[in-house]
Amino acid sequence: MEMVSHEKVGLMSGGFVWVKGLFAKLVEVASKTRALGKDDPRRVIHSLKLGLTLTIVSMLYYYKPLFANFGVSAMWAVMTVVVVFEFSVGATLGKGLNRAFATLFAGALGAGAHHLAALSGHVGQPIITSIFVFLLACILTFMRFFPSIKAKYDYGMMIGILTFSFVSISGVGDDEILLLLQKRVSTIFLGVCVCVVISISISPFWAGQDLHNRIALNIEKLALFFQGYGSVEYFKTLQDREAKDDKSIQAYKSILKSSGIEDTLYNFARWEPGHGCFQFRHPWKQYLKIGALTYQCAFRIDALHRNLSSSSFQVSQEIQTQIQEPCMEMSMETGKALRQLVSSIREMTQPTLAEIHTNNSKAAAKKLKASLKSSRLWENCDLLTLIPAANVGTLLVDVVDITEKIAEAVQELASLAHFKAAKPAEAAIQSEKEKVEPNIGVSFVTIPIGSG
Amino acid sequence: MEMVSHEKVGLMSGGFVWVKGLFAKLVEVASKTRALGKDDPRRVIHSLKLGLTLTIVSMLYYYKPLFANFGVSAMWAVMTVVVVFEFSVGATLGKGLNRAFATLFAGALGAGAHHLAALSGHVGQPIITSIFVFLLACILTFMRFFPSIKAKYDYGMMIGILTFSFVSISGVGDDEILLLLQKRVSTIFLGVCVCVVISISISPFWAGQDLHNRIALNIEKLALFFQGYGSVEYFKTLQDREAKDDKSIQAYKSILKSSGIEDTLYNFARWEPGHGCFQFRHPWKQYLKIGALTYQCAFRIDALHRNLSSSSFQVSQEIQTQIQEPCMEMSMETGKALRQLVSSIREMTQPTLAEIHTNNSKAAAKKLKASLKSSRLWENCDLLTLIPAANVGTLLVDVVDITEKIAEAVQELASLAHFKAAKPAEAAIQSEKEKVEPNIGVSFVTIPIGSG
């Protein structure tokens, strides 16, 4: 009796554990789902948009008058929606146009091949057709390896092979083939049109806008690093610095992890029509250039950060007092220059004020070099404690160079994309403030940043 | 008369220029094609394989007895080949299994939904069906955003939406639906099977093997850098060094450019069955760990290389003689350690000898630190000429640390994947050599390791 009841209890508690585990799993999935949606609410909107588009197209299927002469081919429209509807407008347009035109051209080619093969009689037809299919499949598959084709027409190549085989193999007469082709092309065009219209009309996600924002955000992350280091004393110990908001300082790390995304966005943005502040032939390629420079800057910043936060980093008081000021100044000014570039990109105005800050940081760099050269610094101090500090100095000088290159690239973007001039009023206020505020360092020019 | 003949000449020369331009373009495309094929001949083989598979499946279409009860549905097999046949076995298997099982499950679900909707009569059916389609499309589309699902089941999710809509919308009776579904599933399974069989049986390209080779190659590139720098005198001028084979030294740069490829290969390799020396559950994840460390090492090497090849890099004779030796030794030993790891990975043997070299380079690092500390070094020399040299030294020490981590990760891989022990004969020869060759450094510690 007892054993049986024991078993029962064991079974029940086992079941209870199982239910508990399932419940915990469900809660975990729910919280992950929530986090995913919260992280980027556009994901939820995209899912709803796709559901809506699919429903609309499948409703059309039920609405007989429209599809009466399409018949089963109407399914192609549904398929097209599922395959073509992508997150951004550019991706949807690219895939849609690829699908539509590849179907059109390869379909016509397939009809031609079918006609040619039919001429060779009942026995020869399969052989000739197979040779055609083999050749076209080989050529198009190999073409997909070309980087330039892969970037823009990869999907088109695949659909090309598909449609060509589909049409040329189909064992029906020439007239029927043309009808089949006509149905397929028109339903696919219909599907693509619905996708593009919904993608653009309901809360559109532009890859170009994304690329633009992303580049600005990445430069801002660099600025955060410099301003974070510029505002506190430079050679604080690790503990002191960790107390400060270290997260914003380390934001640059995300730049290093996601360098491929810009290329993808660029490939999508090229398909997009003019939208918002962007014209049709917006110089998207320039963003890649800025992105690459930003990556390089983050790369060096990482070395700088590793140096500053390494446990063996100790700097004597003497050195600190000597090189702290120019280091802080360089950091601060570079941060300000980068912030100017960010607001210039965000508001699409000419980055006129960034140059002042770049010049300031260059002046500070000169000062730092002079400090390092002066014999006062390295008298009576351990070389091993000097090296890390000097190291930080040289890395900073290096970073100032790259910031200048970024500023040049943004300037180039501004002239290529015809950014409007910065408001003269703001610039005036700016230069006014410069006169009033006293300079702190020798070559330290303070330029408070307006919203320009 | 003259004008007319002039025009003629102009027209002819214009035509000639056009033909010449076309010819030049053709030659360019041909040479690009050749380069692409030569760069990786597997591309040509892959194209031929796809052509062959497609031809086989389309031949089956003509061979009536097999397809008699499939009818037009046989097209699904052709489509499946075009969509599923990918470069590597893993990618083909992954896509094929996704397609086959997503079709099966979503088809069954769609048939159920169709049956349910049909219960609600002629008016209610379209509405109920649309609601089902909308809900499923939204949920599956959102699920595609989960990173873990995106990595393995992205394609399956898409095919799931497609098949579900396809089946549930189709305006036919329940019996017909089951027949349709059966045809669709069986043709798709057939297509996937042919793809997988051809992909594996004719010169298979395994993503796992690729990943394995790639990691070994990347470590070899690092080794090339160190051995390149270790063999020439360390602080040569830029010109001297450029004369030497600079290309092999800079091979590491390709590691920085292509960091995403390993993740892709990993995702494909997970689908692959055991092949060659790899068992089914080979620890592919460990390769990602080694890859990340390799990337970090290349990252630091880049800083080192930039330092050494910068135009402002001048080192006085005194410093050279002082720190040249330990630097060269560290470089050489690190290079040797990495080479050992490479051959250990390539031959799938335990990396027993790498540890000796890692220890040697650590010893040299200690020596370098001592040199930098000694006051002799920085008496009577310009600090600015000392800093770059010291910088190089600290970077080298940093790199030695990472090499040790790489060695540990490879060791871990060797024990996870049960690499066989290194041949005792080789180890004996090696330790023999160690004994004969005199130690160069002061604190050079030789640790002969058995074949454990």
mmCIF file of N, CA and C in Angstrom, chain B residues 31-71:
data_model
loop_
_atom_site.group_PDB
_atom_site.id
_atom_site.type_symbol
_atom_site.label_atom_id
_atom_site.label_comp_id
_atom_site.label_asym_id
_atom_site.label_seq_id
_atom_site.Cartn_x
_atom_site.Cartn_y
_atom_site.Cartn_z
ATOM 1 N N SER B 31 38.216 37.138 -69.043
ATOM 2 C CA SER B 31 39.359 37.005 -68.126
ATOM 3 C C SER B 31 38.882 36.971 -66.675
ATOM 4 N N LYS B 32 37.805 37.743 -66.408
ATOM 5 C CA LYS B 32 37.235 37.712 -65.045
ATOM 6 C C LYS B 32 36.680 36.325 -64.735
ATOM 7 N N THR B 33 35.973 35.774 -65.710
ATOM 8 C CA THR B 33 35.385 34.438 -65.543
ATOM 9 C C THR B 33 36.480 33.417 -65.268
ATOM 10 N N ARG B 34 37.551 33.536 -66.046
ATOM 11 C CA ARG B 34 38.661 32.612 -65.896
ATOM 12 C C ARG B 34 39.284 32.743 -64.499
ATOM 13 N N ALA B 35 39.454 33.999 -64.085
ATOM 14 C CA ALA B 35 40.052 34.243 -62.765
ATOM 15 C C ALA B 35 39.184 33.646 -61.669
ATOM 16 N N LEU B 36 37.859 33.816 -61.841
ATOM 17 C CA LEU B 36 36.912 33.323 -60.838
ATOM 18 C C LEU B 36 36.979 31.804 -60.756
ATOM 19 N N GLY B 37 37.084 31.165 -61.907
ATOM 20 C CA GLY B 37 37.156 29.705 -61.937
ATOM 21 C C GLY B 37 38.495 29.198 -61.420
ATOM 22 N N LYS B 38 39.545 29.948 -61.741
ATOM 23 C CA LYS B 38 40.883 29.535 -61.339
ATOM 24 C C LYS B 38 41.063 29.716 -59.827
ATOM 25 N N ASP B 39 40.475 30.802 -59.320
ATOM 26 C CA ASP B 39 40.570 31.130 -57.908
ATOM 27 C C ASP B 39 40.019 29.996 -57.047
ATOM 28 N N ASP B 40 38.929 29.423 -57.468
ATOM 29 C CA ASP B 40 38.349 28.276 -56.772
ATOM 30 C C ASP B 40 37.649 27.385 -57.798
ATOM 31 N N PRO B 41 38.354 26.360 -58.307
ATOM 32 C CA PRO B 41 37.791 25.502 -59.365
ATOM 33 C C PRO B 41 36.511 24.812 -58.927
ATOM 34 N N ARG B 42 36.264 24.766 -57.636
ATOM 35 C CA ARG B 42 35.048 24.111 -57.154
ATOM 36 C C ARG B 42 33.805 24.832 -57.660
ATOM 37 N N ARG B 43 33.965 26.130 -57.984
ATOM 38 C CA ARG B 43 32.820 26.879 -58.506
ATOM 39 C C ARG B 43 32.340 26.286 -59.815
ATOM 40 N N VAL B 44 33.303 25.934 -60.674
ATOM 41 C CA VAL B 44 32.949 25.338 -61.961
ATOM 42 C C VAL B 44 32.267 23.995 -61.730
ATOM 43 N N ILE B 45 32.866 23.192 -60.832
ATOM 44 C CA ILE B 45 32.299 21.872 -60.555
ATOM 45 C C ILE B 45 30.884 22.002 -59.998
ATOM 46 N N HIS B 46 30.702 22.974 -59.101
ATOM 47 C CA HIS B 46 29.365 23.176 -58.520
ATOM 48 C C HIS B 46 28.350 23.498 -59.612
ATOM 49 N N SER B 47 28.732 24.381 -60.535
ATOM 50 C CA SER B 47 27.811 24.746 -61.620
ATOM 51 C C SER B 47 27.442 23.513 -62.443
ATOM 52 N N LEU B 48 28.449 22.703 -62.751
ATOM 53 C CA LEU B 48 28.186 21.488 -63.543
ATOM 54 C C LEU B 48 27.296 20.521 -62.766
ATOM 55 N N LYS B 49 27.563 20.420 -61.461
ATOM 56 C CA LYS B 49 26.760 19.521 -60.631
ATOM 57 C C LYS B 49 25.296 19.953 -60.617
ATOM 58 N N LEU B 50 25.069 21.273 -60.477
ATOM 59 C CA LEU B 50 23.685 21.752 -60.452
ATOM 60 C C LEU B 50 23.019 21.475 -61.796
ATOM 61 N N GLY B 51 23.753 21.760 -62.873
ATOM 62 C CA GLY B 51 23.202 21.497 -64.209
ATOM 63 C C GLY B 51 22.827 20.038 -64.365
ATOM 64 N N LEU B 52 23.708 19.173 -63.895
ATOM 65 C CA LEU B 52 23.478 17.730 -64.001
ATOM 66 C C LEU B 52 22.236 17.309 -63.218
ATOM 67 N N THR B 53 22.156 17.774 -61.966
ATOM 68 C CA THR B 53 21.017 17.407 -61.115
ATOM 69 C C THR B 53 19.707 17.841 -61.754
ATOM 70 N N LEU B 54 19.708 19.082 -62.238
ATOM 71 C CA LEU B 54 18.498 19.625 -62.847
ATOM 72 C C LEU B 54 18.119 18.809 -64.080
ATOM 73 N N THR B 55 19.139 18.433 -64.860
ATOM 74 C CA THR B 55 18.859 17.655 -66.074
ATOM 75 C C THR B 55 18.299 16.282 -65.714
ATOM 76 N N ILE B 56 18.893 15.665 -64.698
ATOM 77 C CA ILE B 56 18.403 14.346 -64.276
ATOM 78 C C ILE B 56 16.936 14.431 -63.869
ATOM 79 N N VAL B 57 16.620 15.418 -63.021
ATOM 80 C CA VAL B 57 15.244 15.525 -62.543
ATOM 81 C C VAL B 57 14.298 15.849 -63.690
ATOM 82 N N SER B 58 14.736 16.687 -64.634
ATOM 83 C CA SER B 58 13.833 17.008 -65.741
ATOM 84 C C SER B 58 13.707 15.828 -66.703
ATOM 85 N N MET B 59 14.747 15.005 -66.774
ATOM 86 C CA MET B 59 14.641 13.791 -67.588
ATOM 87 C C MET B 59 13.595 12.854 -66.980
ATOM 88 N N LEU B 60 13.588 12.794 -65.651
ATOM 89 C CA LEU B 60 12.592 11.973 -64.955
ATOM 90 C C LEU B 60 11.184 12.407 -65.348
ATOM 91 N N TYR B 61 11.060 13.702 -65.591
ATOM 92 C CA TYR B 61 9.764 14.261 -65.966
ATOM 93 C C TYR B 61 9.305 13.693 -67.293
ATOM 94 N N TYR B 62 10.279 13.522 -68.189
ATOM 95 C CA TYR B 62 9.929 12.979 -69.509
ATOM 96 C C TYR B 62 9.669 11.479 -69.450
ATOM 97 N N TYR B 63 10.276 10.840 -68.484
ATOM 98 C CA TYR B 63 10.131 9.400 -68.353
ATOM 99 C C TYR B 63 8.801 9.114 -67.673
ATOM 100 N N LYS B 64 7.752 9.021 -68.492
ATOM 101 C CA LYS B 64 6.388 9.030 -67.982
ATOM 102 C C LYS B 64 6.074 8.053 -66.839
ATOM 103 N N PRO B 65 6.471 6.778 -66.944
ATOM 104 C CA PRO B 65 5.998 5.815 -65.925
ATOM 105 C C PRO B 65 6.205 6.309 -64.495
ATOM 106 N N LEU B 66 7.322 6.967 -64.266
ATOM 107 C CA LEU B 66 7.619 7.405 -62.903
ATOM 108 C C LEU B 66 6.692 8.527 -62.456
ATOM 109 N N PHE B 67 6.451 9.454 -63.396
ATOM 110 C CA PHE B 67 5.707 10.646 -63.021
ATOM 111 C C PHE B 67 4.224 10.558 -63.359
ATOM 112 N N ALA B 68 3.805 9.379 -63.828
ATOM 113 C CA ALA B 68 2.438 9.250 -64.324
ATOM 114 C C ALA B 68 1.423 9.762 -63.307
ATOM 115 N N ASN B 69 1.610 9.380 -62.048
ATOM 116 C CA ASN B 69 0.614 9.799 -61.066
ATOM 117 C C ASN B 69 0.952 11.149 -60.398
ATOM 118 N N PHE B 70 2.000 11.793 -60.860
ATOM 119 C CA PHE B 70 2.326 13.117 -60.319
ATOM 120 C C PHE B 70 1.743 14.229 -61.185
ATOM 121 N N GLY B 71 1.791 14.041 -62.509
ATOM 122 C CA GLY B 71 1.250 15.067 -63.402
ATOM 123 C C GLY B 71 2.060 16.345 -63.316
#
